[in-house]
GROMACS .gro file of C-alpha atoms in nm:
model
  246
    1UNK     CA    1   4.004  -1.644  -0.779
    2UNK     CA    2   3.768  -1.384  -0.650
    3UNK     CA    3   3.382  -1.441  -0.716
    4UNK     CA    4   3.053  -1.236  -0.676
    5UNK     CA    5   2.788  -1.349  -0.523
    6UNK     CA    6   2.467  -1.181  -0.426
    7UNK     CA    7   2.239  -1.239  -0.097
    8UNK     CA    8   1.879  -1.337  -0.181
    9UNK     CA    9   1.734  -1.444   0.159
   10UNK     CA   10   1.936  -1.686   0.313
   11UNK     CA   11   2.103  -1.812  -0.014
   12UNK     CA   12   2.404  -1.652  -0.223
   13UNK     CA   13   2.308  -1.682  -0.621
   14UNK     CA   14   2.416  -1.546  -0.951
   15UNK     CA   15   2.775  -1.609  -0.903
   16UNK     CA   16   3.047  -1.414  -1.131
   17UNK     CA   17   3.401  -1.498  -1.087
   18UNK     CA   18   3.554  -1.189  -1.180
   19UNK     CA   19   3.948  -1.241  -1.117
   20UNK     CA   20   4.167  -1.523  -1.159
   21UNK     CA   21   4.516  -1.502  -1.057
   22UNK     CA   22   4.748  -1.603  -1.330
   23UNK     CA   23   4.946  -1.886  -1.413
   24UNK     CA   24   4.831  -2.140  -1.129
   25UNK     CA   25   5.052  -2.282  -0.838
   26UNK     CA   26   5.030  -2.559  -0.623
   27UNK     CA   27   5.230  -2.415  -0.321
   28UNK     CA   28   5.040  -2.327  -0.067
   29UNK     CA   29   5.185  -2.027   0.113
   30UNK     CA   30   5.192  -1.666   0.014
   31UNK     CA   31   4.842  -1.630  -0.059
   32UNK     CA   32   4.784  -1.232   0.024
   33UNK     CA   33   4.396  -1.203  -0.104
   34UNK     CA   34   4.258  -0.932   0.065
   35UNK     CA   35   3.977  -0.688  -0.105
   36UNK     CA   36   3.936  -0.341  -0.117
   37UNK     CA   37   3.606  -0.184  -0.282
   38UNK     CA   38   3.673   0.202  -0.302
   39UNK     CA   39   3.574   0.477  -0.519
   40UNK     CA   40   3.405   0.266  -0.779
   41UNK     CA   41   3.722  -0.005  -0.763
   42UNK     CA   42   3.788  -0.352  -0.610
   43UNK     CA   43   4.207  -0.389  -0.487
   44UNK     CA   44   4.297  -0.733  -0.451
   45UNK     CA   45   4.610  -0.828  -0.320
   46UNK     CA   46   4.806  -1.119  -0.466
   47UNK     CA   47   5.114  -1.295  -0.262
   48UNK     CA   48   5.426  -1.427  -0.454
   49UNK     CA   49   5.304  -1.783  -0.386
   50UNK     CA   50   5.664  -1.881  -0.270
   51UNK     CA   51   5.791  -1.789  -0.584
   52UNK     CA   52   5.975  -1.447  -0.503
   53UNK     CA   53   6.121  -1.332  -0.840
   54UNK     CA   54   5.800  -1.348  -1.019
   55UNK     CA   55   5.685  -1.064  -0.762
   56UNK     CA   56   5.914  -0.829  -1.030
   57UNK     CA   57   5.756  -0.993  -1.327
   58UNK     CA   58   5.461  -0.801  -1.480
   59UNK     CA   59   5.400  -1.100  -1.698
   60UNK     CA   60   5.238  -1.244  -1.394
   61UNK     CA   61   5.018  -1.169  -1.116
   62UNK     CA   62   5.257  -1.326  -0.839
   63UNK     CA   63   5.306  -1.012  -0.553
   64UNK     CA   64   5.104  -0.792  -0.703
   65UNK     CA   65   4.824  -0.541  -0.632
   66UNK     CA   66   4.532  -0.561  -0.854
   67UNK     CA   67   4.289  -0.267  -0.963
   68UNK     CA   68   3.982  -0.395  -1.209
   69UNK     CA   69   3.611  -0.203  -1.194
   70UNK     CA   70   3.377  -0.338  -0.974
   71UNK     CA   71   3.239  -0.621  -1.263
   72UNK     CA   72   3.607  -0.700  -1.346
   73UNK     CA   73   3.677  -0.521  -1.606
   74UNK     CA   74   4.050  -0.340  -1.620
   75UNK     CA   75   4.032   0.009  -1.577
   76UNK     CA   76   4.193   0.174  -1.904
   77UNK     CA   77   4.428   0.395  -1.676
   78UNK     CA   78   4.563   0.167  -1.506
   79UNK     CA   79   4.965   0.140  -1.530
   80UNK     CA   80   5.079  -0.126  -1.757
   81UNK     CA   81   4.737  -0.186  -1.963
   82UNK     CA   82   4.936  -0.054  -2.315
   83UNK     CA   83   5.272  -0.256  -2.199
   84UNK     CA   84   5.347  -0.509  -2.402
   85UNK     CA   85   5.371  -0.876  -2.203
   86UNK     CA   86   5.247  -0.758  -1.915
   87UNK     CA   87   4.894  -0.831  -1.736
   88UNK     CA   88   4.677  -0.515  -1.771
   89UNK     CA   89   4.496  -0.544  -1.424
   90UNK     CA   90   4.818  -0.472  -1.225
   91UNK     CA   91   4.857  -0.175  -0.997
   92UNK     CA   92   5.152  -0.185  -0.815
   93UNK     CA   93   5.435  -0.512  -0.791
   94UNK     CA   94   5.708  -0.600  -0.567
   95UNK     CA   95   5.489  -0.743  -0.324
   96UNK     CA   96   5.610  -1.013  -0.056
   97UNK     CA   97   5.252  -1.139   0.073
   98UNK     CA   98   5.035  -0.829   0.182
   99UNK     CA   99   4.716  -0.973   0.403
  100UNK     CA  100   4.592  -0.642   0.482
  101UNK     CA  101   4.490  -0.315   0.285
  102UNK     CA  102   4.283  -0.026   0.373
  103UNK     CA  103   4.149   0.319   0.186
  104UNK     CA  104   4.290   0.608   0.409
  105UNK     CA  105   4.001   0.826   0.530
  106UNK     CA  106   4.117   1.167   0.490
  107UNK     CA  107   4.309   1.173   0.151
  108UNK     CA  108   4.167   0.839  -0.032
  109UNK     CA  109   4.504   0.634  -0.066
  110UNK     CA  110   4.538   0.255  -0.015
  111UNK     CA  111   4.785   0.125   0.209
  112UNK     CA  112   4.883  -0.203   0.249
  113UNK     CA  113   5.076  -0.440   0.513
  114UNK     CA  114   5.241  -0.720   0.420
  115UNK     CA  115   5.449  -1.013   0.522
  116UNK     CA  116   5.830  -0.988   0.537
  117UNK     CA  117   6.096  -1.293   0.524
  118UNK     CA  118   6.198  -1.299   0.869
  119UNK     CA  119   6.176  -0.909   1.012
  120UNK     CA  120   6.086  -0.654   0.748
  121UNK     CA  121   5.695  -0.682   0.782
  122UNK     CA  122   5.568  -0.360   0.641
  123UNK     CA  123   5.321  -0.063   0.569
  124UNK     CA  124   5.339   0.019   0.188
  125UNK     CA  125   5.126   0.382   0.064
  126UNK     CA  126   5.036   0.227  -0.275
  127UNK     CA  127   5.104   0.466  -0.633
  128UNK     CA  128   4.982   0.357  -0.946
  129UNK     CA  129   5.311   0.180  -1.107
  130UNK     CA  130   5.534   0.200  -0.805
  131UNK     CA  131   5.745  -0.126  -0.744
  132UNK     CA  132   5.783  -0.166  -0.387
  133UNK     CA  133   6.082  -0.412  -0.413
  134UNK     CA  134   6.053  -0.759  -0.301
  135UNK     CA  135   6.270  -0.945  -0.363
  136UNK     CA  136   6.570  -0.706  -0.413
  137UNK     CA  137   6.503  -0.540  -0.118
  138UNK     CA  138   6.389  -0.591   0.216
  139UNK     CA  139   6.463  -0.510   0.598
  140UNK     CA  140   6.423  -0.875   0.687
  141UNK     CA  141   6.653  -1.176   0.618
  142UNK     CA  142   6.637  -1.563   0.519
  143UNK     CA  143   6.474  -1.747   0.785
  144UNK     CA  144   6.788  -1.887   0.966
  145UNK     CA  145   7.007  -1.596   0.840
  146UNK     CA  146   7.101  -1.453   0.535
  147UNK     CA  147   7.075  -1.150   0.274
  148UNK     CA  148   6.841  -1.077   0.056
  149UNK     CA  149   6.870  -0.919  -0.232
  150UNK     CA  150   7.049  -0.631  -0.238
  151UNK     CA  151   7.005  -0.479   0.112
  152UNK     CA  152   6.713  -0.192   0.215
  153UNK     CA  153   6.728   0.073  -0.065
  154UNK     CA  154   6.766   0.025  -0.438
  155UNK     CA  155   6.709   0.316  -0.752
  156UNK     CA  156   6.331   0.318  -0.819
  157UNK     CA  157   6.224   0.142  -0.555
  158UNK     CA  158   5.922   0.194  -0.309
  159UNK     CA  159   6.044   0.238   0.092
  160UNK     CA  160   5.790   0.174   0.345
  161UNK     CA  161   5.617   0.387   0.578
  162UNK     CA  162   5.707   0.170   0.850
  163UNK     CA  163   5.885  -0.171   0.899
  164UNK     CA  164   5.893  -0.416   1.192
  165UNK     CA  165   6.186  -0.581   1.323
  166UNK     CA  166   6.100  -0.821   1.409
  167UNK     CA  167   5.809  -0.965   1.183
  168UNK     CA  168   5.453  -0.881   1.378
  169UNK     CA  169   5.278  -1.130   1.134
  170UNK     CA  170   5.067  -0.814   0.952
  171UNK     CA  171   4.740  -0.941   0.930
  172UNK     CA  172   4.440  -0.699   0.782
  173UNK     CA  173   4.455  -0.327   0.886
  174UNK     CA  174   4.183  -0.036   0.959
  175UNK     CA  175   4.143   0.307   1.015
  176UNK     CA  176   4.003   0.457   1.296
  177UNK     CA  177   3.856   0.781   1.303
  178UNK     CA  178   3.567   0.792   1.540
  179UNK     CA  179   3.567   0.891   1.874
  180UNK     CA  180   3.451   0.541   2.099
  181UNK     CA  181   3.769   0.530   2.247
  182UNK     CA  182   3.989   0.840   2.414
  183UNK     CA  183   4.275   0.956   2.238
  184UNK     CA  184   4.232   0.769   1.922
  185UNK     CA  185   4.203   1.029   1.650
  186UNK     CA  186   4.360   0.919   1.418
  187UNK     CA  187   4.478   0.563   1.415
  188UNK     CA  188   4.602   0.320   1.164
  189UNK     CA  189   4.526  -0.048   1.339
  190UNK     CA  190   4.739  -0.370   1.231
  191UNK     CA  191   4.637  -0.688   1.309
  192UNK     CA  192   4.990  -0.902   1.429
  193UNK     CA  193   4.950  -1.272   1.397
  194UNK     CA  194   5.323  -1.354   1.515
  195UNK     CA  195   5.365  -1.139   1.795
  196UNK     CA  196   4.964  -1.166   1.854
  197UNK     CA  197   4.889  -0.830   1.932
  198UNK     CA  198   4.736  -0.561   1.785
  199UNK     CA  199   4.909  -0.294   1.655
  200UNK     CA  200   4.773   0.121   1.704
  201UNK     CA  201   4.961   0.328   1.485
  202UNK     CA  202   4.875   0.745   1.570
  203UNK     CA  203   4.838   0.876   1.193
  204UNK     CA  204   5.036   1.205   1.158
  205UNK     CA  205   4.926   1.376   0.876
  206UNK     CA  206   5.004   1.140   0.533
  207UNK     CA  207   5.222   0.911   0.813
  208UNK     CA  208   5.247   0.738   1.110
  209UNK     CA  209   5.380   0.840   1.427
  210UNK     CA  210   5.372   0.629   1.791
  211UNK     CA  211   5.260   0.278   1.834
  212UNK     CA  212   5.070   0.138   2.124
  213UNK     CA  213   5.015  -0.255   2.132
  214UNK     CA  214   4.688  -0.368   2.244
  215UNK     CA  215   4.578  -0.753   2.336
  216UNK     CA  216   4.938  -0.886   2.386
  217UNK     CA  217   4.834  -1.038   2.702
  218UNK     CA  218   4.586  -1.259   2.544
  219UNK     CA  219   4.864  -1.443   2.344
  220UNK     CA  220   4.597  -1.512   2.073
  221UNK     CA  221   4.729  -1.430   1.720
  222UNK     CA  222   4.513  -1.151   1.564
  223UNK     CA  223   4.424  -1.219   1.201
  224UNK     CA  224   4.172  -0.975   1.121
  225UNK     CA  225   4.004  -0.640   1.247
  226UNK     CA  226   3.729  -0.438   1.116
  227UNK     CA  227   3.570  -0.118   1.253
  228UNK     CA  228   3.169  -0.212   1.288
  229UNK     CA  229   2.865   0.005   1.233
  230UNK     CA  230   2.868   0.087   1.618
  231UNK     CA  231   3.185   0.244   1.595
  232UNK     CA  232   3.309  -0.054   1.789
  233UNK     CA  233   3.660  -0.223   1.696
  234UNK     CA  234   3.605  -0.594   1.598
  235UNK     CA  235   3.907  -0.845   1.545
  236UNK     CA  236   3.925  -1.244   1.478
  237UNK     CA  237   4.205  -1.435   1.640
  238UNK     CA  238   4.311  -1.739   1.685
  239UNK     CA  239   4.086  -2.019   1.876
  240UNK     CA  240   3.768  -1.937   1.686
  241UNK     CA  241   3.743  -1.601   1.887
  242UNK     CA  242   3.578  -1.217   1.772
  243UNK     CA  243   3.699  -0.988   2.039
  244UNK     CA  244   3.535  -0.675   2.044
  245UNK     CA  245   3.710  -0.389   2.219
  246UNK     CA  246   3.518  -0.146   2.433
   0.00000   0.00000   0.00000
């Protein structure tokens, strides 16, 4: 569920719960839930709960992206609102378990990471409609070995701008475009909760070119990172730390 809150002092009041993710699991794994406000809308990102073939359901909202106006209403151009059976407020499916997402700052498109199996964590450029293919494809296996699906490509399905083998542990992502740190401009930064780094990505044009790892030495996994109103690079790992990078 996501809920609205607002700040009056020291107290949050008035709350609206404006999303609930339908129908209701008990497994607890696959979570996603990270939120995006931009241009007027709020992104949520929904996991498969553990429950992969639902993520190519529309009749659900397991591995999904979801687009509603900032009250929680649906948008009336969003894809599948006039699709019989299927839920109105998804954007995108296919989804594994995507823990970050991000509005890129130069032409306004979300990106997403998300989770693979084991290898195949990815970057996703999100298109109204576009299935992005989990579970019938992948670039990562079944944890011990295995195939899924049908391999890496399949007719009508979404590639990714990038894939890890093997799985970083995408946390949330950011975009950096300021000009704190040398040689920056422009970078896409990835949070890695496996490998417990982070991840700098050097944006070429609408993609990514070289990576530099940062933090790998601390061996603390990164979960989050934010850019803050200093122009400062903020990240939460693991051991109740906030690193800031300077």
């Amino acid at each position: 569920r996501v809920s609205r809150l607002r700040l009056a002092g020291y107290e949050l009041v008035d709350q609206v719960d404006l999303f609930t993710a339908r129908p209701y699991f008990e497994q607890r794994r696959h979570f996603g839930s990270r939120l995006l406000l931009a241009d007027g809308y709020l992104y949520i990102t929904v996991g498969d709960r553990g429950n992969r073939d639902l993520a190519q359901s529309l009749e659900t909202h397991n591995g999904k992206v979801i687009r509603l106006h900032e009250d929680g209403t649906t948008p009336a151009d969003n894809p599948f609102v006039d699709k019989p059976g299927a839920r109105p407020e998804i954007w995108t499916y296919g989804h594994r378990n995507p823990h970050g997402i991000a509005r890129h700052p130069h032409n306004g498109a979300i990106w997403i990471a998300e989770h693979g199996p084991q290898g195949g964590d990815e970057v996703n450029v999100l298109s109204a409609g576009n299935n992005y293919g989990w579970p019938l494809i992948t670039y990562g296996e079944e944890y011990g070995g295995g195939k899924i699906g049908q391999g890496t490509h399949g007719a009508g399905l979404q590639q990714p701008l990038v894939y890890w083998q093997p799985s970083i542990g995408a946390g949330n992502i950011a975009f950096y475009t300021g000009d704190h740190y040398a040689d920056w401009q422009d970078s896409l930064l990835v949070a890695g909760l496996r490998l417990a780094r982070i991840s700098r990505l050097e944006l070429d044009g609408d993609g990514l070119g070289r990576e530099t790892r940062l933090l790998a030495d601390l061996k603390l996994r990164i979960r989050d990172i934010q850019v803050g109103p200093d122009g400062l690079v903020y990240a939460l790992a693991g051991g109740s730390r906030l690193i800031r990078l300077q």
